[in-house]
PDB file of C-alpha atoms and ligand atoms in Angstrom:
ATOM      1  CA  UNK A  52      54.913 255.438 247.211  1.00 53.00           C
ATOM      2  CA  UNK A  53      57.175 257.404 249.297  1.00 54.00           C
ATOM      3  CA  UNK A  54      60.747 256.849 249.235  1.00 73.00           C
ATOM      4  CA  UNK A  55      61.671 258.290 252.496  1.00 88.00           C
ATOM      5  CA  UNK A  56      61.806 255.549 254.957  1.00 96.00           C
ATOM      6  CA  UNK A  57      59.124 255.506 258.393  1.00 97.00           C
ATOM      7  CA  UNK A  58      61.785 254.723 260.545  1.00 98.00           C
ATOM      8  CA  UNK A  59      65.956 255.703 259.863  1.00 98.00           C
ATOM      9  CA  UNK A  60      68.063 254.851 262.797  1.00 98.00           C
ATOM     10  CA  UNK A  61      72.160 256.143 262.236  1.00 98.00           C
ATOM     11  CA  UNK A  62      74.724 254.688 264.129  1.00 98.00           C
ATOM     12  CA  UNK A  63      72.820 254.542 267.598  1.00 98.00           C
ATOM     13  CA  UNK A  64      74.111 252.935 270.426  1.00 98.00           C
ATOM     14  CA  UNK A  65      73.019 252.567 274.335  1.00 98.00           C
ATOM     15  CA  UNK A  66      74.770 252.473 277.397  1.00 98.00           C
ATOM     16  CA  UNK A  67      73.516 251.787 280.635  1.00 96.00           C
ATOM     17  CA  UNK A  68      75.177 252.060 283.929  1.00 93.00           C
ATOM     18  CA  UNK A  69      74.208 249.901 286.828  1.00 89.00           C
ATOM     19  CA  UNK A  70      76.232 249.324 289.938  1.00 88.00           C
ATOM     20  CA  UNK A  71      79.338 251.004 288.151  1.00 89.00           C
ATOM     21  CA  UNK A  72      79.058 248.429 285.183  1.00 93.00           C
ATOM     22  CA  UNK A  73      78.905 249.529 282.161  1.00 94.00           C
ATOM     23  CA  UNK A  74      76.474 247.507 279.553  1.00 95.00           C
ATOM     24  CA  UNK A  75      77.269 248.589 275.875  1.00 96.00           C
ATOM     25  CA  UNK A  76      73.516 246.955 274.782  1.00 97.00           C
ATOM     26  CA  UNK A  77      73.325 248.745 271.170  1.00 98.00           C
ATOM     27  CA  UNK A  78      76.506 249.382 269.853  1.00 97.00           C
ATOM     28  CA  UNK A  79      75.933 251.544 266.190  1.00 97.00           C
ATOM     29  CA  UNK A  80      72.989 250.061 265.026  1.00 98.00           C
ATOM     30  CA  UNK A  81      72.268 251.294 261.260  1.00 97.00           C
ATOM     31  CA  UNK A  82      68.850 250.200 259.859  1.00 96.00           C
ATOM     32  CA  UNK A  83      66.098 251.333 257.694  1.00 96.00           C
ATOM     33  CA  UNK A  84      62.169 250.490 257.965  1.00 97.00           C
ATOM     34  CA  UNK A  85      59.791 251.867 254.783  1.00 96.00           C
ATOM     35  CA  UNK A  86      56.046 252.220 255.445  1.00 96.00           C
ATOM     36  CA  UNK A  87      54.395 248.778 254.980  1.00 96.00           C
ATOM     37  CA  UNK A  88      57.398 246.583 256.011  1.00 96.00           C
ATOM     38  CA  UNK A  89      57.700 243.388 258.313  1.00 96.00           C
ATOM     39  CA  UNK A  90      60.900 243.665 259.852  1.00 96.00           C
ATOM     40  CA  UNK A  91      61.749 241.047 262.453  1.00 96.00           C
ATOM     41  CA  UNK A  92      64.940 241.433 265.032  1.00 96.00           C
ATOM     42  CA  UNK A  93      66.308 238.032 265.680  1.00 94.00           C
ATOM     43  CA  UNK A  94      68.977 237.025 267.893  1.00 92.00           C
ATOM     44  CA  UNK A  95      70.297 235.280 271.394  1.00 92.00           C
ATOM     45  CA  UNK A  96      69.328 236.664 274.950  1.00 93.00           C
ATOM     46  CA  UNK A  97      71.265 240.340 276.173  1.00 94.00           C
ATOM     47  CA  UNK A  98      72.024 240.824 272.141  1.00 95.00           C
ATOM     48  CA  UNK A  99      69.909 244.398 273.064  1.00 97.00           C
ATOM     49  CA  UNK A 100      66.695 243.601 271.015  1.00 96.00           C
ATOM     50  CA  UNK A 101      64.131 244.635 273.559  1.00 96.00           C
ATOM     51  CA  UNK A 102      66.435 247.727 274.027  1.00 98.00           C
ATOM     52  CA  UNK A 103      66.283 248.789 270.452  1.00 98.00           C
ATOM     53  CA  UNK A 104      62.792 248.456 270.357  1.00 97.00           C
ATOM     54  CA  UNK A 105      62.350 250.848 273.144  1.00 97.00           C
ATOM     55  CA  UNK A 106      64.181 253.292 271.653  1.00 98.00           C
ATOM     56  CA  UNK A 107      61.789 252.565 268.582  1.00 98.00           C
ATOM     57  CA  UNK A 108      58.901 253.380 270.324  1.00 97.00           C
ATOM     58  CA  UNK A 109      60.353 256.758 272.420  1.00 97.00           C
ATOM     59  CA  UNK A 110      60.283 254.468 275.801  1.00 95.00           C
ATOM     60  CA  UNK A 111      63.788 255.696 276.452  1.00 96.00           C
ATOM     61  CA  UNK A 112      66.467 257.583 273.846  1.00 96.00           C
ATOM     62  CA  UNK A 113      70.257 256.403 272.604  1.00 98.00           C
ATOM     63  CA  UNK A 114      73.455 257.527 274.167  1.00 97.00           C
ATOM     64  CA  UNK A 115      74.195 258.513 270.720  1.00 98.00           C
ATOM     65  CA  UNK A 116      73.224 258.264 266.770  1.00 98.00           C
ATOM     66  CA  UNK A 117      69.999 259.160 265.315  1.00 98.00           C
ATOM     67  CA  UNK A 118      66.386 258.206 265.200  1.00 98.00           C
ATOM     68  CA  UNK A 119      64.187 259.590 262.345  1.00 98.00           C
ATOM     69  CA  UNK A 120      60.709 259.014 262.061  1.00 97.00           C
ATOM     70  CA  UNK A 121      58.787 260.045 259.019  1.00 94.00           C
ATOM     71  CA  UNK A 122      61.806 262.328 258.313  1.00 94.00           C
ATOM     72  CA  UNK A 123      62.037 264.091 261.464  1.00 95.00           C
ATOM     73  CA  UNK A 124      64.829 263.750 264.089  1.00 97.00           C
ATOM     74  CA  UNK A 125      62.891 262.420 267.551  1.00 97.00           C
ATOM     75  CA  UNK A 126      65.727 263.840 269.460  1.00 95.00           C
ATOM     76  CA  UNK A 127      64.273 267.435 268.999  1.00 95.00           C
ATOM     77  CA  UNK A 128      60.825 266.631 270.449  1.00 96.00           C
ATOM     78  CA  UNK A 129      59.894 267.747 273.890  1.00 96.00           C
ATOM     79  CA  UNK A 130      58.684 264.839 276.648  1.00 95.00           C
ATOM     80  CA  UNK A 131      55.060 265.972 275.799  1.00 95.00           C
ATOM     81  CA  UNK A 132      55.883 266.092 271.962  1.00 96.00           C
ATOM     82  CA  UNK A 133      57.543 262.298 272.499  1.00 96.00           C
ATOM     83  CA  UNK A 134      54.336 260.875 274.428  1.00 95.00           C
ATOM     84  CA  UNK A 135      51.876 262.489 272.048  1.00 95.00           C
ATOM     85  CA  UNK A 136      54.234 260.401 269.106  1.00 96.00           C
ATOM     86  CA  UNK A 137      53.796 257.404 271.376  1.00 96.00           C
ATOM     87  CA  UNK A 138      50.354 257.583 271.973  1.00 95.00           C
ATOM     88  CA  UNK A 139      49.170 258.131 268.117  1.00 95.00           C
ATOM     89  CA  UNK A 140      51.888 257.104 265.908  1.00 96.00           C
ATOM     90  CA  UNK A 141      53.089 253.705 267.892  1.00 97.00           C
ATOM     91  CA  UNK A 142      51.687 250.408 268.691  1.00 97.00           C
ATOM     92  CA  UNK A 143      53.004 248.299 271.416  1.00 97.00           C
ATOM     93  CA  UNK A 144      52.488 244.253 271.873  1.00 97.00           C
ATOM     94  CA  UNK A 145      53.885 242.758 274.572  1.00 95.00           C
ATOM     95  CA  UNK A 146      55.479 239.164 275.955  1.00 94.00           C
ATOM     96  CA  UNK A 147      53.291 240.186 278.769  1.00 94.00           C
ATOM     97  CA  UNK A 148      50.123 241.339 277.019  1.00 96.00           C
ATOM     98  CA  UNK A 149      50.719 244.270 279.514  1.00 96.00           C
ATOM     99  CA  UNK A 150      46.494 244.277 279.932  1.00 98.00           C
ATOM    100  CA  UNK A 151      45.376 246.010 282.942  1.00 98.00           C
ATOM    101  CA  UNK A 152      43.738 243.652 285.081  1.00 97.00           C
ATOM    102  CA  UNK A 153      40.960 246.190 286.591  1.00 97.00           C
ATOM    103  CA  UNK A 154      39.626 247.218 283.329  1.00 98.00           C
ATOM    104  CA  UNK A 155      37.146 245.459 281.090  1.00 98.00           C
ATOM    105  CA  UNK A 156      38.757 244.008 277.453  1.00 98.00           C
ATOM    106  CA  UNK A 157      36.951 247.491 276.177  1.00 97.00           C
ATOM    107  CA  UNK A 158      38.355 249.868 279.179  1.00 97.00           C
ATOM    108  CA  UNK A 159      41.804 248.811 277.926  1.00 98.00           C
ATOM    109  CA  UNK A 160      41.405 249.104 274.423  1.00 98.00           C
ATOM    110  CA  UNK A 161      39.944 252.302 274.761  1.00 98.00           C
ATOM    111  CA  UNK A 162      42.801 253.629 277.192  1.00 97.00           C
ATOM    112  CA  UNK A 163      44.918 255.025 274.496  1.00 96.00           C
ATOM    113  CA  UNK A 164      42.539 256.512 272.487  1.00 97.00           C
ATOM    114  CA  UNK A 165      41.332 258.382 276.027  1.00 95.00           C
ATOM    115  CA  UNK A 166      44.706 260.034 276.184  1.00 93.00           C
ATOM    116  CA  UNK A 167      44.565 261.580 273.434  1.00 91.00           C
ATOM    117  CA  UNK A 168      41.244 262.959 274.074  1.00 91.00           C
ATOM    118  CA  UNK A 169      39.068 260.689 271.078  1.00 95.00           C
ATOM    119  CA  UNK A 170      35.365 261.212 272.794  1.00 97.00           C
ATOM    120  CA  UNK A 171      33.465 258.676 274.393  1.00 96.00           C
ATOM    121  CA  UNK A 172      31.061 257.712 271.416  1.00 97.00           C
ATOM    122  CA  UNK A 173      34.035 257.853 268.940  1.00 97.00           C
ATOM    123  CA  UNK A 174      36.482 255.670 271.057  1.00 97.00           C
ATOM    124  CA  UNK A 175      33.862 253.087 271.718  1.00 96.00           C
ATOM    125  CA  UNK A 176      33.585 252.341 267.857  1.00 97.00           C
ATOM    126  CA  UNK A 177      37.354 252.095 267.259  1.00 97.00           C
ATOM    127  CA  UNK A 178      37.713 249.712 270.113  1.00 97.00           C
ATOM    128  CA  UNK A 179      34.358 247.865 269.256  1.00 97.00           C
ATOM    129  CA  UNK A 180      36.205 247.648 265.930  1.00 96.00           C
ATOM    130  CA  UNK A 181      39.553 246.695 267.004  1.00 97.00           C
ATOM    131  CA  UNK A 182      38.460 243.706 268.962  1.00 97.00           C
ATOM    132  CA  UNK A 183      35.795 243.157 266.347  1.00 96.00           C
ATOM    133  CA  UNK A 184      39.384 242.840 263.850  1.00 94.00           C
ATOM    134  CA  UNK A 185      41.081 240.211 266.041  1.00 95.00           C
ATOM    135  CA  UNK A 186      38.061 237.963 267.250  1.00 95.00           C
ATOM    136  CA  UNK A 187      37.529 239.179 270.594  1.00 96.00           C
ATOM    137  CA  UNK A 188      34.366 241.143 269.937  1.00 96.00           C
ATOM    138  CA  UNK A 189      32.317 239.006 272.354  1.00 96.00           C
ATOM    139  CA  UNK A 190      34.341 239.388 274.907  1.00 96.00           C
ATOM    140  CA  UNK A 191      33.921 243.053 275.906  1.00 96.00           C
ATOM    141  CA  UNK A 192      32.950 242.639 279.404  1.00 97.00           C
ATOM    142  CA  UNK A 193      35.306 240.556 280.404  1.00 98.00           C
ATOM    143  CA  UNK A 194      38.329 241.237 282.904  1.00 98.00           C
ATOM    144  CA  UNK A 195      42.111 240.036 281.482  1.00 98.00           C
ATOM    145  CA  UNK A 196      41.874 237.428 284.398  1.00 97.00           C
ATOM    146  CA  UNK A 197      39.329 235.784 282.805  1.00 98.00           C
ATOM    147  CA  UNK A 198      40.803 235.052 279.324  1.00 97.00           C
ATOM    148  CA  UNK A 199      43.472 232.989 277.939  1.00 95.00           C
ATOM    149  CA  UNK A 200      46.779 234.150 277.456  1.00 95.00           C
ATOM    150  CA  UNK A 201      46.024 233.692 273.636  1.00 95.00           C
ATOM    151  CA  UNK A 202      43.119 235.674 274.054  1.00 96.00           C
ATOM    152  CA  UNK A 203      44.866 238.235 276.592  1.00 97.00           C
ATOM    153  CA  UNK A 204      47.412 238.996 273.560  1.00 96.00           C
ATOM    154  CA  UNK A 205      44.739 239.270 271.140  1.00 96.00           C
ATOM    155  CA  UNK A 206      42.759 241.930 272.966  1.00 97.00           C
ATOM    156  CA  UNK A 207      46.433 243.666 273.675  1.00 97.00           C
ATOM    157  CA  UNK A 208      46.892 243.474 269.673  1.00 96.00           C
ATOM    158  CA  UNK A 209      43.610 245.227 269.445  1.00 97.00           C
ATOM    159  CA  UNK A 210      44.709 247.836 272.409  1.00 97.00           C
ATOM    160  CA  UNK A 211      47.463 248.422 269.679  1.00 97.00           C
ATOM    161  CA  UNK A 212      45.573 248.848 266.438  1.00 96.00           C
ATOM    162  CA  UNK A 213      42.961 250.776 267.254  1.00 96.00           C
ATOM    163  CA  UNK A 214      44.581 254.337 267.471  1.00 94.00           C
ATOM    164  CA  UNK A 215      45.621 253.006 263.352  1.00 93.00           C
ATOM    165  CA  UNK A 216      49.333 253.677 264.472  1.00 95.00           C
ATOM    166  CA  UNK A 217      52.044 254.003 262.295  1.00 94.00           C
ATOM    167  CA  UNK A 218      54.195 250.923 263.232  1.00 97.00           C
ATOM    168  CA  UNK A 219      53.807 247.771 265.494  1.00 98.00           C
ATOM    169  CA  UNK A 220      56.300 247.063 267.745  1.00 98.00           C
ATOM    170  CA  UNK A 221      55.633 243.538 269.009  1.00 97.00           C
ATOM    171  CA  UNK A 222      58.510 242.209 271.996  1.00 97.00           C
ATOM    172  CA  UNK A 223      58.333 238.516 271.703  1.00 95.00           C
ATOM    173  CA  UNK A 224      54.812 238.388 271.577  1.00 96.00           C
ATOM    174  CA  UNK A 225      54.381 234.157 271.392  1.00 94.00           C
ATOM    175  CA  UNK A 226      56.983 234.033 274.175  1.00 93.00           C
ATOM    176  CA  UNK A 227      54.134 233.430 276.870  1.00 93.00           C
ATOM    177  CA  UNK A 228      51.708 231.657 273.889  1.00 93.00           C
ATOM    178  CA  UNK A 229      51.733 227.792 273.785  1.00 92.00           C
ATOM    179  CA  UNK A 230      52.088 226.924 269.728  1.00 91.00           C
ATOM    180  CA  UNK A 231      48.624 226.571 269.005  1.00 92.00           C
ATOM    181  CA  UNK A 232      48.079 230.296 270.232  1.00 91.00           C
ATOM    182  CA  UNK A 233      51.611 231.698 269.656  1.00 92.00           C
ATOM    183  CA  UNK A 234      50.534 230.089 265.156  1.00 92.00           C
ATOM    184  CA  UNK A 235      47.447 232.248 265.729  1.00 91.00           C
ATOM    185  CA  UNK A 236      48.801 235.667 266.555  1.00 92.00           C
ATOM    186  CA  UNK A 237      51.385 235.370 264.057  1.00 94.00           C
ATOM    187  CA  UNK A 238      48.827 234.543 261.571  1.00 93.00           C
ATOM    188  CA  UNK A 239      46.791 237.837 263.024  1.00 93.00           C
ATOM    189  CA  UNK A 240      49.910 240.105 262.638  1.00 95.00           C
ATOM    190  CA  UNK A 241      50.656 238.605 259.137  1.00 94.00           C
ATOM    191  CA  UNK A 242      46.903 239.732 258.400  1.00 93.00           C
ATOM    192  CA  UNK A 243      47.856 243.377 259.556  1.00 94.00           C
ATOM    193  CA  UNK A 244      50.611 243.541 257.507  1.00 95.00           C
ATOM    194  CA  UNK A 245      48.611 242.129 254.030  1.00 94.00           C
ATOM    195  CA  UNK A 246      46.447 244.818 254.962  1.00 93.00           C
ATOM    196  CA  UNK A 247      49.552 247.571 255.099  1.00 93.00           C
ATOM    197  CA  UNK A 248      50.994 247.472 258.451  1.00 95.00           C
ATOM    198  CA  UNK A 249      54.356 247.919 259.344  1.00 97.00           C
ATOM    199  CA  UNK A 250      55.545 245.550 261.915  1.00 97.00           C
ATOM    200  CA  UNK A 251      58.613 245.150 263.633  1.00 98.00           C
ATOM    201  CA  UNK A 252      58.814 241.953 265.461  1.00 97.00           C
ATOM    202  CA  UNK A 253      61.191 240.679 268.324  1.00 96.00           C
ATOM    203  CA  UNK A 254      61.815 237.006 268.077  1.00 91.00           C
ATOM    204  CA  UNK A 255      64.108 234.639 268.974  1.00 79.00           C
ATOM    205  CA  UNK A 256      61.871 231.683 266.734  1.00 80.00           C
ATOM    206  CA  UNK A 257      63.249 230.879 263.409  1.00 77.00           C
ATOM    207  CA  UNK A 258      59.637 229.665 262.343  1.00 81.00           C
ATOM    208  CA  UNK A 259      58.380 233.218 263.389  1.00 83.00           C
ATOM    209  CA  UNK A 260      60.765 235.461 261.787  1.00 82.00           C
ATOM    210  CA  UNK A 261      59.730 233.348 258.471  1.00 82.00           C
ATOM    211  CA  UNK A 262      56.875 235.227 258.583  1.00 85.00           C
ATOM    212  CA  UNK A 263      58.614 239.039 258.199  1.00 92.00           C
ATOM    213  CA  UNK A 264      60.060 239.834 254.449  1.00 92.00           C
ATOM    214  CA  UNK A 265      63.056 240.824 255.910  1.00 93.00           C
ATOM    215  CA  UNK A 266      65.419 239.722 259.291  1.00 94.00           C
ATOM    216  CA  UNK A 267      68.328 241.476 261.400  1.00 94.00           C
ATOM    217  CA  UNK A 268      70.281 239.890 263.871  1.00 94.00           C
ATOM    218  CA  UNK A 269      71.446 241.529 266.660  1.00 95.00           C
ATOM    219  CA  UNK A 270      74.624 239.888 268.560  1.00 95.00           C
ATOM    220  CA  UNK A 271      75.990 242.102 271.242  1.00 95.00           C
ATOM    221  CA  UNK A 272      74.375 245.098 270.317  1.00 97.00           C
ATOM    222  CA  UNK A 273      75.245 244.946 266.278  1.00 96.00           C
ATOM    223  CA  UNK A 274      73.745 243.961 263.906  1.00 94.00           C
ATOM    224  CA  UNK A 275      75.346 240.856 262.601  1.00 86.00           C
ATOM    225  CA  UNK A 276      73.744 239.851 259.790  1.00 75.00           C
ATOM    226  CA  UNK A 277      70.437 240.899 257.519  1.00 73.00           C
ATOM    227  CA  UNK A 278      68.900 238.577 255.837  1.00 74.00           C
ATOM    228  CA  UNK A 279      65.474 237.853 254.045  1.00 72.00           C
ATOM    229  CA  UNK A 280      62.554 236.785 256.504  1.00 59.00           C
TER     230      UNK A 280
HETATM  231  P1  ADP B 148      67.406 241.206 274.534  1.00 79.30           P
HETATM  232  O1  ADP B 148      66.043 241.813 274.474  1.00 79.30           O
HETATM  233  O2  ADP B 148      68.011 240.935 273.185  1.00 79.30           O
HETATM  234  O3  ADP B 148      67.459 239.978 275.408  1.00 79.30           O
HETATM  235  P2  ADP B 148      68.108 243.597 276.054  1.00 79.30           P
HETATM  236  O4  ADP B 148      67.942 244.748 275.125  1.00 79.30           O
HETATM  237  O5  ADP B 148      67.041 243.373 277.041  1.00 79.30           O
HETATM  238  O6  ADP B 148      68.404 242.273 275.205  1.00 79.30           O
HETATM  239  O7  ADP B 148      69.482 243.786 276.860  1.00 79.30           O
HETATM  240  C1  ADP B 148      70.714 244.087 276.226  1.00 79.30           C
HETATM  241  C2  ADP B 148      71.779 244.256 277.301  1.00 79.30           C
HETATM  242  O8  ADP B 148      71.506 245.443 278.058  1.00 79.30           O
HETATM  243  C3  ADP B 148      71.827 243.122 278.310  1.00 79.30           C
HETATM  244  O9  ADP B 148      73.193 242.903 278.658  1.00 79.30           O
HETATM  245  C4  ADP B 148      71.051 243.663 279.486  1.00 79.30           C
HETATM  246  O10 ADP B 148      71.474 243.080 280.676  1.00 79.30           O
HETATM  247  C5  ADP B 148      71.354 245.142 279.439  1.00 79.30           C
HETATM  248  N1  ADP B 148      70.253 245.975 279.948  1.00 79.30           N
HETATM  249  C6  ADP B 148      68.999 246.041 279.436  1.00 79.30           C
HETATM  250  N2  ADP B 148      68.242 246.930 280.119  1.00 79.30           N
HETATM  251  C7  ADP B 148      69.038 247.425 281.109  1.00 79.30           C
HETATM  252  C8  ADP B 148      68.840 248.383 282.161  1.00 79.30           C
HETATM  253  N3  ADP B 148      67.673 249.022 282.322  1.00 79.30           N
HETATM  254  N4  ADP B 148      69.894 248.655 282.969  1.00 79.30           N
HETATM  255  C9  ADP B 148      71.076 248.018 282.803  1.00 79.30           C
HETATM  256  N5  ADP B 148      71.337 247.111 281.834  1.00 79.30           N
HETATM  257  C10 ADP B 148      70.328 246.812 281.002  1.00 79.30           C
HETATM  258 MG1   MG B 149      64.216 241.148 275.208  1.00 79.30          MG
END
């Protein structure tokens, strides 16, 4: 075991100005993540949880503090260093499944892996494998527009495994789901982690964050309160 945490974020805080407002969305957020952790962020609407998980996954930096992941500080890396991070060490899941609606279920899962240059033979079996993972192997073929939402987010949850990233982020990924659907990617993200993932999980459901071993609030941009899942 390693005792150095995956992810150590230091005081950081956001600020974004629109129209001459100011928006304080993170406001010295402190918070640890070890390798093989479910970590859900809970809290009300503006409370700057889809910001912090953008700044999680390198979509946009803090105003200030620190991010270090796997002991290095993300602020020194270049743009290319900081999308090459993205692309292998980070997994993204979606409210919106995000799928790209003139690609096949396999086209998208094997987007990422074309970025960072996997070849053709070698990406085929890690998305084959991927959708094999989440039940969606029969459905290579298809286009997003002809799936369910439920089976939309699956296929995104296999766009986000297949690269074997790091850490899941996952941005309210039931909030489109009815229950029935929203139960069974829970239950397919609670697999992950049995099998070592680390997850962090957006959520504003109680029921959901039940499912993480461990729970921080955000209110206004702090973290209010940390609590067991
Ligand atoms: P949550 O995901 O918890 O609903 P967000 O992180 O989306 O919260 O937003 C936190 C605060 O930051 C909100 O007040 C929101 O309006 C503001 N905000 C988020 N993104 C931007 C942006 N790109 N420009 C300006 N303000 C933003
Ligand atoms: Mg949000």
């Amino acid at each position: 075991m390693t005792t150095q945490p995956l992810i150590r974020l230091d005081g950081i805080s956001k600020v974004y100005h629109a129209d001459e407002v100011e928006t304080h969305a993170l406001a010295g957020v402190t918070l640890e993540v070890r390798q093989g952790e479910y970590l859900a962020i809970a809290g009300p609407s503006g409370g700057g949880k889809t910001t912090l998980l953008s700044i999680l996954g390198l979509l946009d930096s803090p105003t200030s503090g620190e991010y270090h992941l796997d002991g290095h500080p993300v602020a020194r890396l270049t743009a290319a260093q900081r999308a090459q991070v993205r692309n292998r060490r980070i997994g993204f899941i979606f409210q919106a499944f995000n799928l790209i609606g003139d690609l096949t279920v396999q086209g998208n899962v094997e987007l990422p892996l074309a970025y960072r240059k996997m070849p053709a033979s070698e990406r085929r079996r890690a998305a084959a494998e991927a959708l094999e993972r989440v039940g969606m192997a029969n459905r290579l073929n298809h286009y997003p527009g002809q799936l369910s939402g439920g089976q939309q987010q699956r296929v995104a949850v296999a766009r986000a495994i297949a690269g074997r990233p790091a850490v899941l982020l996952a941005d309210e990924p039931t909030g489109n789901l009815d229950s029935v659907n929203g139960a069974a990617v829970m239950g397919l993200l609670r697999e992950l982690h049995g099998e070592g993932a680390t997850i962090c999980m957006v959520t504003h459901d109680p029921r959901y964050a039940e499912h993480a071993q461990r729970t921080v609030h955000l209110f206004d941009g702090r973290v209010s309160e940390e609590g067991p899942g």
